[in-house]
mmCIF file of C-alpha atoms and ligand atoms in Angstrom:
data_model
loop_
_atom_site.group_PDB
_atom_site.id
_atom_site.type_symbol
_atom_site.label_atom_id
_atom_site.label_comp_id
_atom_site.label_asym_id
_atom_site.label_seq_id
_atom_site.Cartn_x
_atom_site.Cartn_y
_atom_site.Cartn_z
ATOM 1 C CA MET A 6 77.404 70.984 -27.353
ATOM 2 C CA LYS A 7 79.445 69.579 -24.279
ATOM 3 C CA ASN A 8 77.979 66.045 -24.867
ATOM 4 C CA HIS A 9 78.896 66.356 -28.558
ATOM 5 C CA ALA A 10 82.462 67.270 -27.806
ATOM 6 C CA GLU A 11 82.801 64.455 -25.268
ATOM 7 C CA ASP A 12 81.374 61.980 -27.699
ATOM 8 C CA PHE A 13 83.829 63.141 -30.371
ATOM 9 C CA GLU A 14 86.859 62.821 -27.945
ATOM 10 C CA GLN A 15 85.671 59.427 -26.815
ATOM 11 C CA ALA A 16 85.314 58.175 -30.437
ATOM 12 C CA ILE A 17 88.985 59.456 -31.131
ATOM 13 C CA GLN A 18 90.269 57.777 -28.000
ATOM 14 C CA GLN A 19 88.575 54.518 -28.895
ATOM 15 C CA ASP A 20 89.543 54.600 -32.551
ATOM 16 C CA ILE A 21 85.988 54.769 -33.766
ATOM 17 C CA THR A 22 85.939 56.611 -37.193
ATOM 18 C CA ILE A 23 84.266 59.971 -37.444
ATOM 19 C CA GLU A 24 81.619 59.937 -40.126
ATOM 20 C CA PRO A 25 80.151 62.874 -42.095
ATOM 21 C CA LYS A 26 76.914 63.031 -40.047
ATOM 22 C CA ASN A 27 78.813 62.965 -36.730
ATOM 23 C CA TRP A 28 79.315 66.203 -34.781
ATOM 24 C CA MET A 29 82.992 67.341 -35.014
ATOM 25 C CA PRO A 30 84.875 70.465 -33.880
ATOM 26 C CA GLU A 31 84.996 73.114 -36.527
ATOM 27 C CA ALA A 32 88.814 73.140 -36.484
ATOM 28 C CA TYR A 33 88.879 69.378 -37.188
ATOM 29 C CA ARG A 34 86.609 69.957 -40.135
ATOM 30 C CA LYS A 35 88.794 72.794 -41.419
ATOM 31 C CA THR A 36 92.079 70.888 -40.923
ATOM 32 C CA LEU A 37 90.726 67.870 -42.842
ATOM 33 C CA ILE A 38 89.379 70.037 -45.704
ATOM 34 C CA ARG A 39 92.854 71.639 -45.901
ATOM 35 C CA GLN A 40 94.708 68.364 -45.941
ATOM 36 C CA ILE A 41 92.310 66.335 -48.082
ATOM 37 C CA GLY A 42 91.944 69.213 -50.559
ATOM 38 C CA GLN A 43 95.616 69.632 -50.750
ATOM 39 C CA HIS A 44 96.069 65.896 -51.252
ATOM 40 C CA GLY A 45 93.401 65.882 -54.009
ATOM 41 C CA HIS A 46 95.149 68.831 -55.888
ATOM 42 C CA SER A 47 98.472 66.888 -55.608
ATOM 43 C CA GLU A 48 96.919 63.922 -57.378
ATOM 44 C CA ILE A 49 95.450 66.189 -60.115
ATOM 45 C CA ILE A 50 98.499 68.388 -60.554
ATOM 46 C CA GLY A 51 100.601 65.221 -60.213
ATOM 47 C CA MET A 52 99.244 64.089 -63.568
ATOM 48 C CA LEU A 53 101.154 66.849 -65.454
ATOM 49 C CA PRO A 54 104.944 65.859 -65.010
ATOM 50 C CA GLU A 55 104.269 62.252 -66.122
ATOM 51 C CA GLY A 56 101.569 63.223 -68.599
ATOM 52 C CA ASN A 57 104.190 65.258 -70.400
ATOM 53 C CA TRP A 58 105.911 61.978 -71.443
ATOM 54 C CA ILE A 59 102.819 60.073 -72.694
ATOM 55 C CA THR A 60 103.524 60.874 -76.290
ATOM 56 C CA ARG A 61 107.225 60.175 -75.946
ATOM 57 C CA ALA A 62 107.146 56.870 -74.023
ATOM 58 C CA PRO A 63 109.880 54.595 -75.402
ATOM 59 C CA THR A 64 107.595 51.620 -76.259
ATOM 60 C CA LEU A 65 104.011 50.903 -76.760
ATOM 61 C CA LYS A 66 103.968 48.906 -73.431
ATOM 62 C CA ARG A 67 105.431 51.790 -71.510
ATOM 63 C CA LYS A 68 102.921 54.142 -73.117
ATOM 64 C CA ALA A 69 99.964 51.943 -72.150
ATOM 65 C CA VAL A 70 101.209 51.555 -68.590
ATOM 66 C CA LEU A 71 101.805 55.264 -68.200
ATOM 67 C CA LEU A 72 98.352 56.231 -69.569
ATOM 68 C CA ALA A 73 96.810 53.848 -67.010
ATOM 69 C CA LYS A 74 98.889 55.282 -64.238
ATOM 70 C CA VAL A 75 98.107 58.959 -65.079
ATOM 71 C CA GLN A 76 94.327 57.954 -65.303
ATOM 72 C CA ASP A 77 94.587 56.325 -61.814
ATOM 73 C CA GLU A 78 95.882 59.604 -60.360
ATOM 74 C CA ALA A 79 92.879 61.435 -61.877
ATOM 75 C CA GLY A 80 90.655 58.902 -60.106
ATOM 76 C CA HIS A 81 92.512 59.412 -56.861
ATOM 77 C CA GLY A 82 91.957 63.194 -57.034
ATOM 78 C CA LEU A 83 88.205 62.614 -57.572
ATOM 79 C CA TYR A 84 87.886 60.301 -54.598
ATOM 80 C CA LEU A 85 89.698 62.929 -52.508
ATOM 81 C CA TYR A 86 87.503 65.753 -53.747
ATOM 82 C CA SER A 87 84.436 63.726 -52.917
ATOM 83 C CA ALA A 88 85.874 63.058 -49.362
ATOM 84 C CA ALA A 89 86.293 66.718 -48.924
ATOM 85 C CA GLU A 90 82.699 67.378 -50.119
ATOM 86 C CA THR A 91 81.491 65.115 -47.345
ATOM 87 C CA LEU A 92 82.839 67.791 -44.929
ATOM 88 C CA GLY A 93 80.956 70.599 -46.723
ATOM 89 C CA ALA A 94 83.747 71.718 -49.028
ATOM 90 C CA ASP A 95 82.745 72.960 -52.461
ATOM 91 C CA ARG A 96 84.774 71.550 -55.450
ATOM 92 C CA ASP A 97 84.603 74.750 -57.481
ATOM 93 C CA ASP A 98 85.731 76.802 -54.555
ATOM 94 C CA MET A 99 88.663 74.381 -53.884
ATOM 95 C CA MET A 100 89.695 74.674 -57.633
ATOM 96 C CA ASP A 101 89.415 78.492 -57.533
ATOM 97 C CA LYS A 102 91.687 78.574 -54.442
ATOM 98 C CA LEU A 103 94.218 76.262 -56.021
ATOM 99 C CA ILE A 104 94.354 78.429 -59.215
ATOM 100 C CA ALA A 105 94.535 81.632 -57.065
ATOM 101 C CA GLY A 106 97.517 80.054 -55.084
ATOM 102 C CA ARG A 107 95.335 80.017 -51.860
ATOM 103 C CA MET A 108 95.456 76.168 -51.615
ATOM 104 C CA LYS A 109 98.584 74.109 -51.690
ATOM 105 C CA TYR A 110 99.596 70.837 -53.535
ATOM 106 C CA SER A 111 102.572 68.701 -52.987
ATOM 107 C CA SER A 112 105.971 70.415 -53.543
ATOM 108 C CA ILE A 113 107.272 67.428 -55.550
ATOM 109 C CA PHE A 114 105.147 68.296 -58.656
ATOM 110 C CA ASN A 115 106.919 71.606 -59.172
ATOM 111 C CA TYR A 116 110.059 69.815 -60.594
ATOM 112 C CA PRO A 117 110.449 69.163 -64.308
ATOM 113 C CA THR A 118 110.625 65.700 -65.915
ATOM 114 C CA LEU A 119 113.688 66.181 -68.114
ATOM 115 C CA SER A 120 114.226 62.601 -69.341
ATOM 116 C CA TRP A 121 112.335 59.316 -69.515
ATOM 117 C CA ALA A 122 114.242 58.225 -66.382
ATOM 118 C CA ASP A 123 112.558 61.017 -64.454
ATOM 119 C CA VAL A 124 109.201 59.288 -65.256
ATOM 120 C CA ALA A 125 110.540 56.008 -63.871
ATOM 121 C CA ALA A 126 111.921 57.854 -60.734
ATOM 122 C CA ILE A 127 108.457 59.404 -60.180
ATOM 123 C CA GLY A 128 106.840 56.018 -60.263
ATOM 124 C CA TRP A 129 109.495 54.358 -57.996
ATOM 125 C CA LEU A 130 110.427 57.279 -55.516
ATOM 126 C CA VAL A 131 107.446 59.672 -55.585
ATOM 127 C CA ASP A 132 104.719 56.953 -55.480
ATOM 128 C CA GLY A 133 106.978 55.133 -52.991
ATOM 129 C CA ALA A 134 106.996 58.157 -50.605
ATOM 130 C CA ALA A 135 103.248 58.694 -51.219
ATOM 131 C CA ILE A 136 102.589 55.064 -50.220
ATOM 132 C CA VAL A 137 104.468 55.340 -46.921
ATOM 133 C CA ASN A 138 102.382 58.431 -46.082
ATOM 134 C CA GLN A 139 99.147 56.976 -47.297
ATOM 135 C CA VAL A 140 99.448 53.674 -45.607
ATOM 136 C CA ALA A 141 99.444 55.506 -42.413
ATOM 137 C CA LEU A 142 96.455 57.488 -43.528
ATOM 138 C CA CYS A 143 94.401 54.259 -43.971
ATOM 139 C CA ARG A 144 93.946 54.400 -40.185
ATOM 140 C CA THR A 145 93.159 58.192 -40.105
ATOM 141 C CA SER A 146 90.216 59.131 -37.857
ATOM 142 C CA TYR A 147 87.906 60.467 -40.584
ATOM 143 C CA GLY A 148 86.025 57.490 -42.257
ATOM 144 C CA PRO A 149 85.640 58.767 -45.838
ATOM 145 C CA TYR A 150 89.376 59.787 -46.026
ATOM 146 C CA ALA A 151 90.592 56.430 -44.487
ATOM 147 C CA ARG A 152 88.382 54.427 -46.952
ATOM 148 C CA ALA A 153 89.623 56.383 -50.003
ATOM 149 C CA MET A 154 93.138 55.715 -48.869
ATOM 150 C CA VAL A 155 92.683 51.907 -48.715
ATOM 151 C CA ARG A 156 91.724 51.980 -52.386
ATOM 152 C CA ILE A 157 94.308 54.396 -53.434
ATOM 153 C CA CYS A 158 97.225 52.592 -51.718
ATOM 154 C CA LYS A 159 96.406 49.431 -53.767
ATOM 155 C CA GLU A 160 96.818 51.317 -57.030
ATOM 156 C CA GLU A 161 99.971 53.294 -55.756
ATOM 157 C CA SER A 162 101.598 49.960 -54.967
ATOM 158 C CA PHE A 163 101.383 48.936 -58.515
ATOM 159 C CA HIS A 164 102.677 52.347 -59.637
ATOM 160 C CA GLN A 165 105.639 52.016 -57.394
ATOM 161 C CA ARG A 166 106.491 48.608 -58.719
ATOM 162 C CA GLN A 167 106.209 49.661 -62.301
ATOM 163 C CA GLY A 168 108.497 52.649 -61.581
ATOM 164 C CA PHE A 169 111.035 50.361 -59.993
ATOM 165 C CA GLU A 170 110.876 47.951 -62.920
ATOM 166 C CA ALA A 171 111.341 50.731 -65.496
ATOM 167 C CA MET A 172 114.246 52.050 -63.480
ATOM 168 C CA MET A 173 115.791 48.504 -63.260
ATOM 169 C CA GLN A 174 115.739 48.178 -67.000
ATOM 170 C CA LEU A 175 117.607 51.496 -67.340
ATOM 171 C CA ALA A 176 120.034 50.692 -64.634
ATOM 172 C CA ASN A 177 120.770 47.354 -66.294
ATOM 173 C CA GLY A 178 120.977 48.931 -69.789
ATOM 174 C CA THR A 179 123.698 50.675 -71.669
ATOM 175 C CA PRO A 180 126.183 52.928 -69.759
ATOM 176 C CA GLU A 181 124.202 56.018 -71.098
ATOM 177 C CA GLN A 182 120.950 54.518 -69.857
ATOM 178 C CA LYS A 183 122.437 53.802 -66.349
ATOM 179 C CA GLN A 184 123.717 57.360 -66.272
ATOM 180 C CA MET A 185 120.313 58.656 -67.153
ATOM 181 C CA ALA A 186 118.819 56.609 -64.233
ATOM 182 C CA GLN A 187 121.526 58.018 -61.821
ATOM 183 C CA ASP A 188 120.771 61.474 -63.030
ATOM 184 C CA ALA A 189 117.091 61.088 -62.285
ATOM 185 C CA VAL A 190 117.895 59.665 -58.769
ATOM 186 C CA ASN A 191 120.117 62.719 -58.171
ATOM 187 C CA ARG A 192 117.369 65.070 -59.231
ATOM 188 C CA TYR A 193 114.447 63.391 -57.397
ATOM 189 C CA TRP A 194 115.982 61.986 -54.207
ATOM 190 C CA TRP A 195 115.973 65.196 -52.184
ATOM 191 C CA PRO A 196 112.559 66.553 -53.452
ATOM 192 C CA ALA A 197 111.097 63.098 -52.525
ATOM 193 C CA LEU A 198 112.296 63.504 -48.944
ATOM 194 C CA MET A 199 110.746 66.855 -48.871
ATOM 195 C CA MET A 200 107.276 65.410 -49.623
ATOM 196 C CA PHE A 201 106.874 64.468 -45.993
ATOM 197 C CA GLY A 202 106.810 68.127 -44.940
ATOM 198 C CA PRO A 203 109.030 70.145 -42.497
ATOM 199 C CA ASN A 204 110.850 68.610 -39.611
ATOM 200 C CA ASP A 205 108.687 67.746 -36.558
ATOM 201 C CA ASP A 206 109.986 70.767 -34.594
ATOM 202 C CA ASN A 207 108.923 73.074 -37.497
ATOM 203 C CA SER A 208 105.598 71.573 -38.412
ATOM 204 C CA PRO A 209 102.782 73.902 -37.045
ATOM 205 C CA ASN A 210 99.835 71.408 -37.758
ATOM 206 C CA SER A 211 101.350 68.164 -36.521
ATOM 207 C CA ALA A 212 100.613 68.303 -32.687
ATOM 208 C CA GLN A 213 96.882 68.806 -33.189
ATOM 209 C CA SER A 214 96.575 66.497 -36.233
ATOM 210 C CA MET A 215 98.321 63.796 -34.114
ATOM 211 C CA ALA A 216 96.014 64.417 -31.208
ATOM 212 C CA TRP A 217 92.992 64.022 -33.489
ATOM 213 C CA LYS A 218 94.512 60.932 -35.036
ATOM 214 C CA ILE A 219 94.369 62.513 -38.448
ATOM 215 C CA LYS A 220 98.147 61.950 -38.590
ATOM 216 C CA ARG A 221 99.289 58.648 -37.152
ATOM 217 C CA PHE A 222 103.041 59.223 -37.513
ATOM 218 C CA SER A 223 105.027 62.462 -37.611
ATOM 219 C CA ASN A 224 106.646 63.919 -40.741
ATOM 220 C CA ASP A 225 110.113 62.728 -39.569
ATOM 221 C CA GLU A 226 108.981 59.333 -38.592
ATOM 222 C CA LEU A 227 107.416 58.777 -42.116
ATOM 223 C CA ARG A 228 110.560 60.302 -43.880
ATOM 224 C CA GLN A 229 112.801 57.917 -41.868
ATOM 225 C CA LYS A 230 110.606 54.903 -42.924
ATOM 226 C CA PHE A 231 110.919 55.966 -46.552
ATOM 227 C CA VAL A 232 114.705 56.244 -46.355
ATOM 228 C CA ASP A 233 115.033 52.849 -44.687
ATOM 229 C CA ASN A 234 112.864 51.176 -47.296
ATOM 230 C CA THR A 235 114.390 52.844 -50.276
ATOM 231 C CA VAL A 236 118.188 52.995 -49.746
ATOM 232 C CA PRO A 237 118.566 49.230 -50.188
ATOM 233 C CA GLN A 238 116.489 49.431 -53.412
ATOM 234 C CA VAL A 239 118.944 52.149 -54.814
ATOM 235 C CA LEU A 240 121.871 49.863 -53.941
ATOM 236 C CA GLN A 241 120.176 46.840 -55.470
ATOM 237 C CA LEU A 242 119.900 48.855 -58.718
ATOM 238 C CA GLY A 243 123.733 49.553 -58.621
ATOM 239 C CA LEU A 244 122.980 53.281 -58.163
ATOM 240 C CA THR A 245 124.030 55.739 -55.440
ATOM 241 C CA VAL A 246 122.218 58.121 -53.241
ATOM 242 C CA PRO A 247 123.264 61.710 -53.611
ATOM 243 C CA ASP A 248 124.009 62.244 -50.018
ATOM 244 C CA GLU A 249 127.553 62.069 -48.684
ATOM 245 C CA LYS A 250 126.345 61.869 -45.159
ATOM 246 C CA LEU A 251 124.109 58.860 -45.686
ATOM 247 C CA HIS A 252 125.206 55.807 -43.546
ATOM 248 C CA PHE A 253 123.664 52.893 -41.705
ATOM 249 C CA ASN A 254 123.661 53.094 -38.006
ATOM 250 C CA GLU A 255 124.024 49.554 -36.649
ATOM 251 C CA GLU A 256 122.797 50.508 -33.183
ATOM 252 C CA THR A 257 119.489 52.038 -34.261
ATOM 253 C CA GLY A 258 118.999 49.932 -37.326
ATOM 254 C CA HIS A 259 118.314 53.093 -39.415
ATOM 255 C CA TYR A 260 119.894 55.048 -42.173
ATOM 256 C CA GLU A 261 121.058 58.413 -41.085
ATOM 257 C CA PHE A 262 121.019 61.144 -43.783
ATOM 258 C CA GLY A 263 122.171 64.661 -44.421
ATOM 259 C CA GLU A 264 120.323 67.918 -43.905
ATOM 260 C CA ILE A 265 117.456 68.715 -46.369
ATOM 261 C CA ASN A 266 117.640 72.027 -48.116
ATOM 262 C CA TRP A 267 114.688 73.724 -46.343
ATOM 263 C CA GLU A 268 115.213 76.967 -47.986
ATOM 264 C CA GLU A 269 114.425 75.281 -51.295
ATOM 265 C CA PHE A 270 111.438 73.487 -49.876
ATOM 266 C CA PHE A 271 109.841 76.682 -48.433
ATOM 267 C CA ALA A 272 110.522 78.578 -51.695
ATOM 268 C CA VAL A 273 108.773 75.815 -53.744
ATOM 269 C CA ILE A 274 105.724 75.783 -51.428
ATOM 270 C CA ALA A 275 105.581 79.530 -51.599
ATOM 271 C CA GLY A 276 105.191 79.301 -55.379
ATOM 272 C CA LYS A 277 108.858 79.850 -56.492
ATOM 273 C CA GLY A 278 109.816 76.297 -57.608
ATOM 274 C CA PRO A 279 111.018 75.651 -61.151
ATOM 275 C CA CYS A 280 107.494 74.686 -62.506
ATOM 276 C CA ASN A 281 104.920 76.217 -60.195
ATOM 277 C CA GLN A 282 103.781 78.828 -62.817
ATOM 278 C CA GLU A 283 103.540 76.175 -65.558
ATOM 279 C CA ARG A 284 101.577 73.863 -63.433
ATOM 280 C CA ILE A 285 98.994 76.360 -62.324
ATOM 281 C CA ASP A 286 98.660 77.776 -65.840
ATOM 282 C CA ALA A 287 97.982 74.175 -67.180
ATOM 283 C CA ARG A 288 95.369 73.727 -64.476
ATOM 284 C CA ARG A 289 93.763 77.147 -65.150
ATOM 285 C CA LYS A 290 93.621 76.286 -68.852
ATOM 286 C CA ALA A 291 91.883 72.972 -68.240
ATOM 287 C CA TRP A 292 89.471 74.422 -65.643
ATOM 288 C CA GLU A 293 88.439 77.327 -67.910
ATOM 289 C CA GLY A 294 88.294 75.034 -70.990
ATOM 290 C CA GLY A 295 86.083 72.639 -69.196
ATOM 291 C CA LYS A 296 83.550 75.223 -67.980
ATOM 292 C CA TRP A 297 80.939 74.635 -70.747
ATOM 293 C CA VAL A 298 81.075 70.896 -70.057
ATOM 294 C CA ARG A 299 80.280 71.462 -66.263
ATOM 295 C CA GLU A 300 77.557 74.019 -67.095
ATOM 296 C CA SER A 301 75.915 71.633 -69.778
ATOM 297 C CA ALA A 302 76.109 68.702 -67.253
ATOM 298 C CA ALA A 303 74.514 70.905 -64.572
ATOM 299 C CA VAL A 304 71.606 71.950 -66.848
ATOM 300 C CA TYR A 305 71.082 68.345 -67.922
ATOM 301 C CA ALA A 306 70.957 67.137 -64.345
ATOM 302 C CA GLN A 307 68.487 69.969 -63.450
ATOM 303 C CA LYS A 308 66.186 68.954 -66.418
ATOM 304 C CA GLN A 309 66.380 65.230 -65.347
ATOM 305 C CA GLN A 310 65.416 66.190 -61.719
ATOM 306 C CA ALA A 311 62.469 68.474 -62.940
ATOM 307 C CA GLN A 312 61.217 65.583 -65.214
ATOM 308 C CA GLN A 313 61.354 63.097 -62.300
ATOM 309 C CA GLN A 314 59.512 65.552 -60.044
ATOM 310 C CA SER A 315 56.726 66.110 -62.571
ATOM 311 C CA LYS A 316 56.306 62.410 -62.921
ATOM 312 C CA LYS A 317 55.977 62.025 -59.214
ATOM 313 C CA VAL A 318 53.329 64.757 -59.040
ATOM 314 C CA ALA A 319 51.351 63.205 -61.961
HETATM 315 N N1 FAQ B 409 104.235 70.280 -50.269
HETATM 316 O O1 FAQ B 409 102.396 71.482 -40.388
HETATM 317 P P1 FAQ B 409 102.829 70.692 -41.654
HETATM 318 C C1 FAQ B 409 101.081 61.722 -54.484
HETATM 319 C C2 FAQ B 409 102.765 72.567 -45.954
HETATM 320 S S1 FAQ B 409 100.208 62.427 -53.297
HETATM 321 C C3 FAQ B 409 103.501 71.352 -50.180
HETATM 322 O O2 FAQ B 409 103.735 69.606 -41.373
HETATM 323 P P2 FAQ B 409 100.573 68.930 -42.314
HETATM 324 C C4 FAQ B 409 100.479 60.685 -55.409
HETATM 325 C C5 FAQ B 409 101.537 72.179 -45.190
HETATM 326 O O3 FAQ B 409 100.411 72.049 -45.891
HETATM 327 C C6 FAQ B 409 101.304 63.524 -52.493
HETATM 328 N N2 FAQ B 409 103.095 71.835 -48.969
HETATM 329 O O4 FAQ B 409 101.477 70.258 -42.343
HETATM 330 C C7 FAQ B 409 101.044 60.826 -56.784
HETATM 331 C C8 FAQ B 409 101.436 73.320 -44.212
HETATM 332 O O5 FAQ B 409 101.014 74.458 -44.886
HETATM 333 P P3 FAQ B 409 99.396 74.982 -44.692
HETATM 334 C C9 FAQ B 409 100.489 64.421 -51.595
HETATM 335 C C10 FAQ B 409 103.505 71.130 -47.892
HETATM 336 O O6 FAQ B 409 99.460 69.072 -43.168
HETATM 337 C C11 FAQ B 409 102.245 60.240 -57.111
HETATM 338 C C12 FAQ B 409 102.854 73.663 -43.936
HETATM 339 O O7 FAQ B 409 103.674 73.157 -45.097
HETATM 340 N N3 FAQ B 409 100.242 63.664 -50.379
HETATM 341 O O8 FAQ B 409 102.206 62.038 -54.594
HETATM 342 C C13 FAQ B 409 104.302 69.918 -47.973
HETATM 343 O O9 FAQ B 409 100.462 68.517 -40.828
HETATM 344 C C14 FAQ B 409 102.802 60.250 -58.357
HETATM 345 C C15 FAQ B 409 103.346 73.140 -42.687
HETATM 346 O O10 FAQ B 409 103.495 71.684 -42.693
HETATM 347 C C16 FAQ B 409 99.468 64.223 -49.441
HETATM 348 O O11 FAQ B 409 98.993 65.369 -49.539
HETATM 349 C C17 FAQ B 409 104.670 69.515 -49.199
HETATM 350 N N4 FAQ B 409 105.394 68.402 -49.467
HETATM 351 O O12 FAQ B 409 101.661 67.828 -42.815
HETATM 352 C C18 FAQ B 409 100.361 61.529 -57.762
HETATM 353 C C19 FAQ B 409 99.313 63.318 -48.252
HETATM 354 N N5 FAQ B 409 104.624 69.543 -46.723
HETATM 355 O O13 FAQ B 409 98.484 73.938 -45.207
HETATM 356 C C20 FAQ B 409 100.912 61.611 -58.979
HETATM 357 C C21 FAQ B 409 98.401 63.973 -47.174
HETATM 358 C C22 FAQ B 409 103.973 70.374 -45.840
HETATM 359 O O14 FAQ B 409 99.236 75.098 -43.060
HETATM 360 C C23 FAQ B 409 102.160 61.000 -59.284
HETATM 361 N N6 FAQ B 409 98.955 65.064 -46.491
HETATM 362 N N7 FAQ B 409 103.421 71.337 -46.549
HETATM 363 O O15 FAQ B 409 99.301 76.332 -45.346
HETATM 364 C C24 FAQ B 409 99.775 64.895 -45.393
HETATM 365 O O16 FAQ B 409 99.942 63.823 -44.927
HETATM 366 C C25 FAQ B 409 100.210 66.132 -44.706
HETATM 367 O O17 FAQ B 409 99.369 67.299 -45.155
HETATM 368 C C26 FAQ B 409 101.638 66.553 -45.004
HETATM 369 C C27 FAQ B 409 102.064 67.875 -44.275
HETATM 370 C C28 FAQ B 409 102.517 65.378 -44.356
HETATM 371 C C29 FAQ B 409 102.026 66.583 -46.516
#
């Protein structure tokens, strides 16, 4: 066991990825299943706020783009569930835990999409925040997670750009459209900052996850990167950031921003956000409604396997 632990530590120090068949500490495995599972659930639940607007997209082009984006998110969820399965996690078990409220998903998807501009804001701000976090995860220490992230980031970059473009059209439109865009920024700015998790001094998992190189940057470092990237984009659109304390610090070269409402964040992740119940109900309905499909597929797969085995014996 000692040699295994030493080999694992050495691989981490030398930036050699840990692969499914390598020995790993049980706590490393558990942390990864928690994070990858939560990440997968976020992609799947994340389909709901935007999916809500597929039938109401303003043009055929916007509808086609949105359909493709939502479908991409489903694919991301499936890569991530597969990555968690390489660690011994069971997909049905993860889904049961999500529905029972014993596994989390990103706080951001518990907010409603009240107007079309909210859909644009999700593409621009939420995918934008997701990319900042996920680019860092492309170098995470667990191989299957890192490789899934490379592929996911390519698609998220497209999502972010289409969101910005949709927002730009609104910001350059009629005064009513511009106001709609501003309202969406007002609603989504702070929840997007919360996506990076609690401040570093209040993040119980960070120290160990950084030591194992699961996380390469801290929650606050990534949040700062997102703010620095995004404020110039808001200004370019002729919109404002809903933060009176926001200002550029010439000395550090960073934007300084106001205090996040952590009470709101912790309430949302405890299940008390505006849409938590609705999201879980929708997921439960889909999971229960799809039971017969999963059972039929399992019976079919068993029959195929039995046929192949009997052919081999013959
Ligand atoms: N929401 O000690 P830390 C997307 C929990 S993908 C809910 O700092 P950690 C694509 C955390 O789990 C978005 N819970 O935790 C898309 C922990 O609770 P636990 C998802 C949160 O893990 C776009 C507790 O608080 N991305 O958007 C959140 O070291 C558009 C203490 O926190 C990922 O999941 C939160 N925001 O750092 C889809 C990225 N923050 O588990 C559709 C991968 C924290 O101990 C449309 N995950 N918590 O009970 C990560 O990088 C990390 O897990 C963090 C949290 C940074 C989220």
